[in-house]
PDB file of C-alpha atoms and ligand atoms in Angstrom:
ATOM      1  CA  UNK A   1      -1.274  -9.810 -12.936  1.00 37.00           C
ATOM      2  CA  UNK A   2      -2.269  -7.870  -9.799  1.00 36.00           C
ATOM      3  CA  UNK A   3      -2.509  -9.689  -6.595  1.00 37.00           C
ATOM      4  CA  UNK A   4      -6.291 -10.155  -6.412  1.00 34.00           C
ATOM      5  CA  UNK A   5      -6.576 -13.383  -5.701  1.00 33.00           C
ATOM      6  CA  UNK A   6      -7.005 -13.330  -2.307  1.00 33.00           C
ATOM      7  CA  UNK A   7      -9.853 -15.217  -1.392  1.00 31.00           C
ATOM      8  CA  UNK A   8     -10.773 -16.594   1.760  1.00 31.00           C
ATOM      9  CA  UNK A   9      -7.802 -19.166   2.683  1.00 34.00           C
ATOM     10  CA  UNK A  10      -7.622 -21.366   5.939  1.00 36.00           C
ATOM     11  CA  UNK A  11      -4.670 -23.459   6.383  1.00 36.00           C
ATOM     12  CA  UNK A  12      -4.267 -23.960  10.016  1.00 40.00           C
ATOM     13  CA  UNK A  13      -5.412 -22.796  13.002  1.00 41.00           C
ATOM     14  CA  UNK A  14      -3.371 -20.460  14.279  1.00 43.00           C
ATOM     15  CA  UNK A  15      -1.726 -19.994  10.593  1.00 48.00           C
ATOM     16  CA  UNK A  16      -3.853 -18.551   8.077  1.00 56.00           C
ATOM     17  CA  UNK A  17      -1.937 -16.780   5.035  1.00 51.00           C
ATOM     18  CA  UNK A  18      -3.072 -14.548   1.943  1.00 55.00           C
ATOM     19  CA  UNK A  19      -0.274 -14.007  -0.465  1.00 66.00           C
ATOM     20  CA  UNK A  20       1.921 -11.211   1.362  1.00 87.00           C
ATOM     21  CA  UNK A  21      -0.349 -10.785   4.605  1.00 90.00           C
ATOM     22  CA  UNK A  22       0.379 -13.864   7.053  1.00 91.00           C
ATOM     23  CA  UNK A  23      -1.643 -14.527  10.514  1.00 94.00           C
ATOM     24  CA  UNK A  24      -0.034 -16.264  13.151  1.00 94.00           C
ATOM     25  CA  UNK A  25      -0.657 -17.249  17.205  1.00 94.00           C
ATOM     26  CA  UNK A  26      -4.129 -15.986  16.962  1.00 96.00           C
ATOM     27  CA  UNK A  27      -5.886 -16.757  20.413  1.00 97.00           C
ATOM     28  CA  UNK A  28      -8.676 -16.079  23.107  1.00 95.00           C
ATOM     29  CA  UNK A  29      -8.016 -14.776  26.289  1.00 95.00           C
ATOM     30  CA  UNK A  30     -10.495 -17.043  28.180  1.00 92.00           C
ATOM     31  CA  UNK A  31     -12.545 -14.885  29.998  1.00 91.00           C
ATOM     32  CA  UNK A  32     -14.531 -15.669  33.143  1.00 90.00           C
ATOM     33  CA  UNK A  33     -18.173 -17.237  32.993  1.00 84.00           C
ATOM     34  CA  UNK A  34     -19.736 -14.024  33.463  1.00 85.00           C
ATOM     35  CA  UNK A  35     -18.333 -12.051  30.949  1.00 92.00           C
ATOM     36  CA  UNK A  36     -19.920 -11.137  27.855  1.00 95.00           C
ATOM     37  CA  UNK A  37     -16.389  -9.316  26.422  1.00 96.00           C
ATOM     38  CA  UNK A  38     -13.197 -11.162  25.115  1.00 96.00           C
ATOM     39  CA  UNK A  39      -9.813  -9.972  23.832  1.00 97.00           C
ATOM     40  CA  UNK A  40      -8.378 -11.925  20.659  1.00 97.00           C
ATOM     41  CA  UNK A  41      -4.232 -11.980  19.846  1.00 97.00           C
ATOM     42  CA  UNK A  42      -2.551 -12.559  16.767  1.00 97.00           C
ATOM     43  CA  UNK A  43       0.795 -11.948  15.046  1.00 97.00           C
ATOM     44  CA  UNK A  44       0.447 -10.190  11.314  1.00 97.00           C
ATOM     45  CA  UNK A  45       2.497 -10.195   9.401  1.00 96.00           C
ATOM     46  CA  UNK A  46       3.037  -7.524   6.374  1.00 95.00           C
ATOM     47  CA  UNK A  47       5.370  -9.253   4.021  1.00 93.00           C
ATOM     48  CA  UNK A  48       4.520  -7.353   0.668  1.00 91.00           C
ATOM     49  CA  UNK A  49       6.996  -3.981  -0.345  1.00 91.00           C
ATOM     50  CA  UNK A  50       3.908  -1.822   0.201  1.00 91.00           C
ATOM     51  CA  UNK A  51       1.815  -1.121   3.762  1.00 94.00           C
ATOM     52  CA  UNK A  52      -1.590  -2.306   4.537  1.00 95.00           C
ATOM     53  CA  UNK A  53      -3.845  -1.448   6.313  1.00 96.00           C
ATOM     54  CA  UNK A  54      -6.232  -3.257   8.739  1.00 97.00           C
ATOM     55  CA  UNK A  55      -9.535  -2.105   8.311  1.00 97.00           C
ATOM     56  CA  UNK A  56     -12.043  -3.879   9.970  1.00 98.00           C
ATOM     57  CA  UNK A  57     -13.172  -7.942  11.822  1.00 98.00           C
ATOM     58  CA  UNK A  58     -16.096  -9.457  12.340  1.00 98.00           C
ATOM     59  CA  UNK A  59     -17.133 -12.724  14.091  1.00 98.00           C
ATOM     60  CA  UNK A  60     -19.864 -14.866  14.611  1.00 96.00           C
ATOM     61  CA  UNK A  61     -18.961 -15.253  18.134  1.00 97.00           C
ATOM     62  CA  UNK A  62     -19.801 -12.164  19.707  1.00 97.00           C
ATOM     63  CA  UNK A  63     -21.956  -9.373  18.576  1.00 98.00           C
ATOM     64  CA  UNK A  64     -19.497  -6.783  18.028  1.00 97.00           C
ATOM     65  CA  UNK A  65     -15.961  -6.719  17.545  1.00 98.00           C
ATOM     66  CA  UNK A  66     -13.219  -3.702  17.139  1.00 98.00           C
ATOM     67  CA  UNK A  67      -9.839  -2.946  17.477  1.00 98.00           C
ATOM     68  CA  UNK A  68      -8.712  -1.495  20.846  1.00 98.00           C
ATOM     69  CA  UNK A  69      -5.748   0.293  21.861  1.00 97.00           C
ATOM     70  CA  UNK A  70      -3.542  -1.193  25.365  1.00 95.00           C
ATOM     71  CA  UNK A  71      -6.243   1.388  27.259  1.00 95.00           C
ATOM     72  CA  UNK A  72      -8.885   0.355  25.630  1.00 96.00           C
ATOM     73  CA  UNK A  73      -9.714   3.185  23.408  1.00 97.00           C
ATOM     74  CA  UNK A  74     -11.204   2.019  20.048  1.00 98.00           C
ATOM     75  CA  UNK A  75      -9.022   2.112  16.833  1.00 98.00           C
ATOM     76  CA  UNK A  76     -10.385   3.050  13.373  1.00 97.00           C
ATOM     77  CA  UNK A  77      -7.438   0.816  11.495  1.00 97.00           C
ATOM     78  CA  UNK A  78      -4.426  -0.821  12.015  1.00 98.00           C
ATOM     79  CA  UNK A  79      -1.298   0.334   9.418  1.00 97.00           C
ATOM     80  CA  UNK A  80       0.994  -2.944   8.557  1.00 97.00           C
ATOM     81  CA  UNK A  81       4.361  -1.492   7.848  1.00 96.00           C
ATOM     82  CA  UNK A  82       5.990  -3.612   5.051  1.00 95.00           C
ATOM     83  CA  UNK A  83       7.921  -6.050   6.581  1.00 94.00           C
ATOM     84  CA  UNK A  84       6.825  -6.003   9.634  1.00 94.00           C
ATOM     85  CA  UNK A  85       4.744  -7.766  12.330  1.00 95.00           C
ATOM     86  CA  UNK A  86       2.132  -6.173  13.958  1.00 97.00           C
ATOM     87  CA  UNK A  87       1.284  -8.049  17.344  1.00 97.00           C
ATOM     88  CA  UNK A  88      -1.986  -7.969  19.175  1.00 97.00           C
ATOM     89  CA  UNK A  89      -0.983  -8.716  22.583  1.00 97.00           C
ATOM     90  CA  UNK A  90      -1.317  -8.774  25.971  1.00 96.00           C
ATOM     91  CA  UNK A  91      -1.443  -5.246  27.409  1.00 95.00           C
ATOM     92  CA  UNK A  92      -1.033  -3.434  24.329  1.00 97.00           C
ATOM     93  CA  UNK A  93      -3.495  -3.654  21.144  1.00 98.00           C
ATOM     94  CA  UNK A  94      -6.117  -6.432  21.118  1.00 98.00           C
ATOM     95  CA  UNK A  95      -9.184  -7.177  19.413  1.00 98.00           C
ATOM     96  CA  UNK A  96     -12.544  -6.799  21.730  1.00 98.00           C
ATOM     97  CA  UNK A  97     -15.238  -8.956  21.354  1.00 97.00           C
ATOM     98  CA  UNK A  98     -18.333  -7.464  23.107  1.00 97.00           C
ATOM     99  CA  UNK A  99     -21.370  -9.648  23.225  1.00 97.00           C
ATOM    100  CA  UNK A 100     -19.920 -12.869  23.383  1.00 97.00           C
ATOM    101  CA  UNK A 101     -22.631 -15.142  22.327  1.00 96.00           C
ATOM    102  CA  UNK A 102     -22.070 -18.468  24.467  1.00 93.00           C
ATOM    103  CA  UNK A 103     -19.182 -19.117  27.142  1.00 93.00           C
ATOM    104  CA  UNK A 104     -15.993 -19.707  26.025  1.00 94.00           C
ATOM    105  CA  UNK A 105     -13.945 -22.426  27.175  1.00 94.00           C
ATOM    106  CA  UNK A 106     -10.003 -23.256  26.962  1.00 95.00           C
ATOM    107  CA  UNK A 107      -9.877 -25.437  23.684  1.00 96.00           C
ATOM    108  CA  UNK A 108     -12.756 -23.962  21.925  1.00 96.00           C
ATOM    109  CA  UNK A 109     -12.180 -22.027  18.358  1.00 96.00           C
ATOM    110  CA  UNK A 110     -13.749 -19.031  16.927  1.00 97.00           C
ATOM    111  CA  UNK A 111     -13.750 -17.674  13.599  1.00 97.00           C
ATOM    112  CA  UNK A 112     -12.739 -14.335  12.569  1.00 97.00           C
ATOM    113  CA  UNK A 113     -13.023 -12.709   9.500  1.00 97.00           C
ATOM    114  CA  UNK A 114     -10.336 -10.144   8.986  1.00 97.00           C
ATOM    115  CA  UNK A 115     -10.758  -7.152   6.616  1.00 96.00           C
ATOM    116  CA  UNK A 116      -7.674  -5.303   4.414  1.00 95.00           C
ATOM    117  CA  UNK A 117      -7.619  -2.628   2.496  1.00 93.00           C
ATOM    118  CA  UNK A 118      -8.454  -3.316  -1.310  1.00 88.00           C
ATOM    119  CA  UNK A 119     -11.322  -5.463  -0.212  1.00 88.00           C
ATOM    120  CA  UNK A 120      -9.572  -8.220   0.797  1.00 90.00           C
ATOM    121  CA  UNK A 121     -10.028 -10.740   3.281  1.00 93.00           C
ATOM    122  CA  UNK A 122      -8.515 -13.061   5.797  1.00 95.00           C
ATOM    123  CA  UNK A 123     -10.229 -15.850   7.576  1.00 95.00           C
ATOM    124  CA  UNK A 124      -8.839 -16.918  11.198  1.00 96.00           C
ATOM    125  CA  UNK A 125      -9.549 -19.539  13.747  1.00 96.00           C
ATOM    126  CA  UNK A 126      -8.316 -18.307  17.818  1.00 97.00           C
ATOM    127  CA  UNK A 127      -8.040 -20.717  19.773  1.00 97.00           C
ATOM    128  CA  UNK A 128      -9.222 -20.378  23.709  1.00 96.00           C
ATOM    129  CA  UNK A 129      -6.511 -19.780  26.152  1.00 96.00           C
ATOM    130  CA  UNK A 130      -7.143 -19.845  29.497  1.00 94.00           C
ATOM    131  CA  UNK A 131      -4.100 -17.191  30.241  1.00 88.00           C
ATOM    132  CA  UNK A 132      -4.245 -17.047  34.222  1.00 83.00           C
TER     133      UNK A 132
HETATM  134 CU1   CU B   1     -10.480  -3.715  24.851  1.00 81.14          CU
END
C-alpha cells in the first residue's frame, strides 16, 4: 500500500511527524511591537529513499506567508534530499510571515500548515522566541 495516509498529525509542539517527513525546533523569531513581518525556523527532516519537495505554508497568523532565501528573495519550493535535514535558520532560509495579524509575544504558538508534494500535509505549532 502506498504511503497516503498522511493526514494532518500533531504530536508535539515543536515535533510534528508524517510517516518519512519529520518537523522539528520549529520557532518564531519574536519580532518587535511594530512589526507586521515574522521569520519562522524549523528542522525537516526527509527520511524516505526518495526527495520531496516543499511546496507551499500557510497560517492563520499572518496574512501571507512564503519561503525566503538568507537575502530575502522569495523561493518557489524547497527540495528535501532523502536523508537529509533541511534547516530554516537564522541567516539563511526562513519562512516570512507578512501581515502578522496580532503581536506576538515570547511563549505564544502559531499554527502552520505545511504543504508537500503529492498533496500532502503537515501541521506545525512555532513557538515564540524572543532571540535577542
Ligand atoms: Cu524574509
Amino acid at each position: 500500500m502506498k504511503r497516503m495516509l498522511w493526514g494532518c498529525l500533531l504530536l508535539m509542539p515543536w515535533l510534528a511527524e508524517a510517516a518519512d517527513l519529520e518537523v522539528a525546533n520549529a520557532r518564531v523569531r519574536m519580532p518587535p511591537p511594530v512589526s507586521e513581518t515574522a521569520a519562522v525556523y524549523m528542522d525537516i527532516r526527509n527520511a524516505d529513499v526518495q526527495a520531496h519537495r516543499l511546496t507551499g505554508v500557510t497560517t492563520d497568523a499572518a496574512a501571507m506567508a512564503m519561503f525566503h532565501g538568507r537575502d530575502m528573495q522569495a523561493l518557489h519550493d524547497i527540495r528535501l534530499v532523502p536523508g537529509e535535514h533541511y534547516a530554516f535558520a537564522p541567516g539563511g532560509a526562513h519562512i516570512m510571515l507578512m501581515g502578522l495579524k496580532r503581536v506576538l509575544h515570547a511563549g505564544d504558538r502559531i499554527r502552520l500548515s505545511l504543504q508537500f508534494d503529492g498533496d500532502r500535509q503537515l501541521q506545525v505549532q512555532a513557538i515564540v522566541r524572543d532571540m535577542r
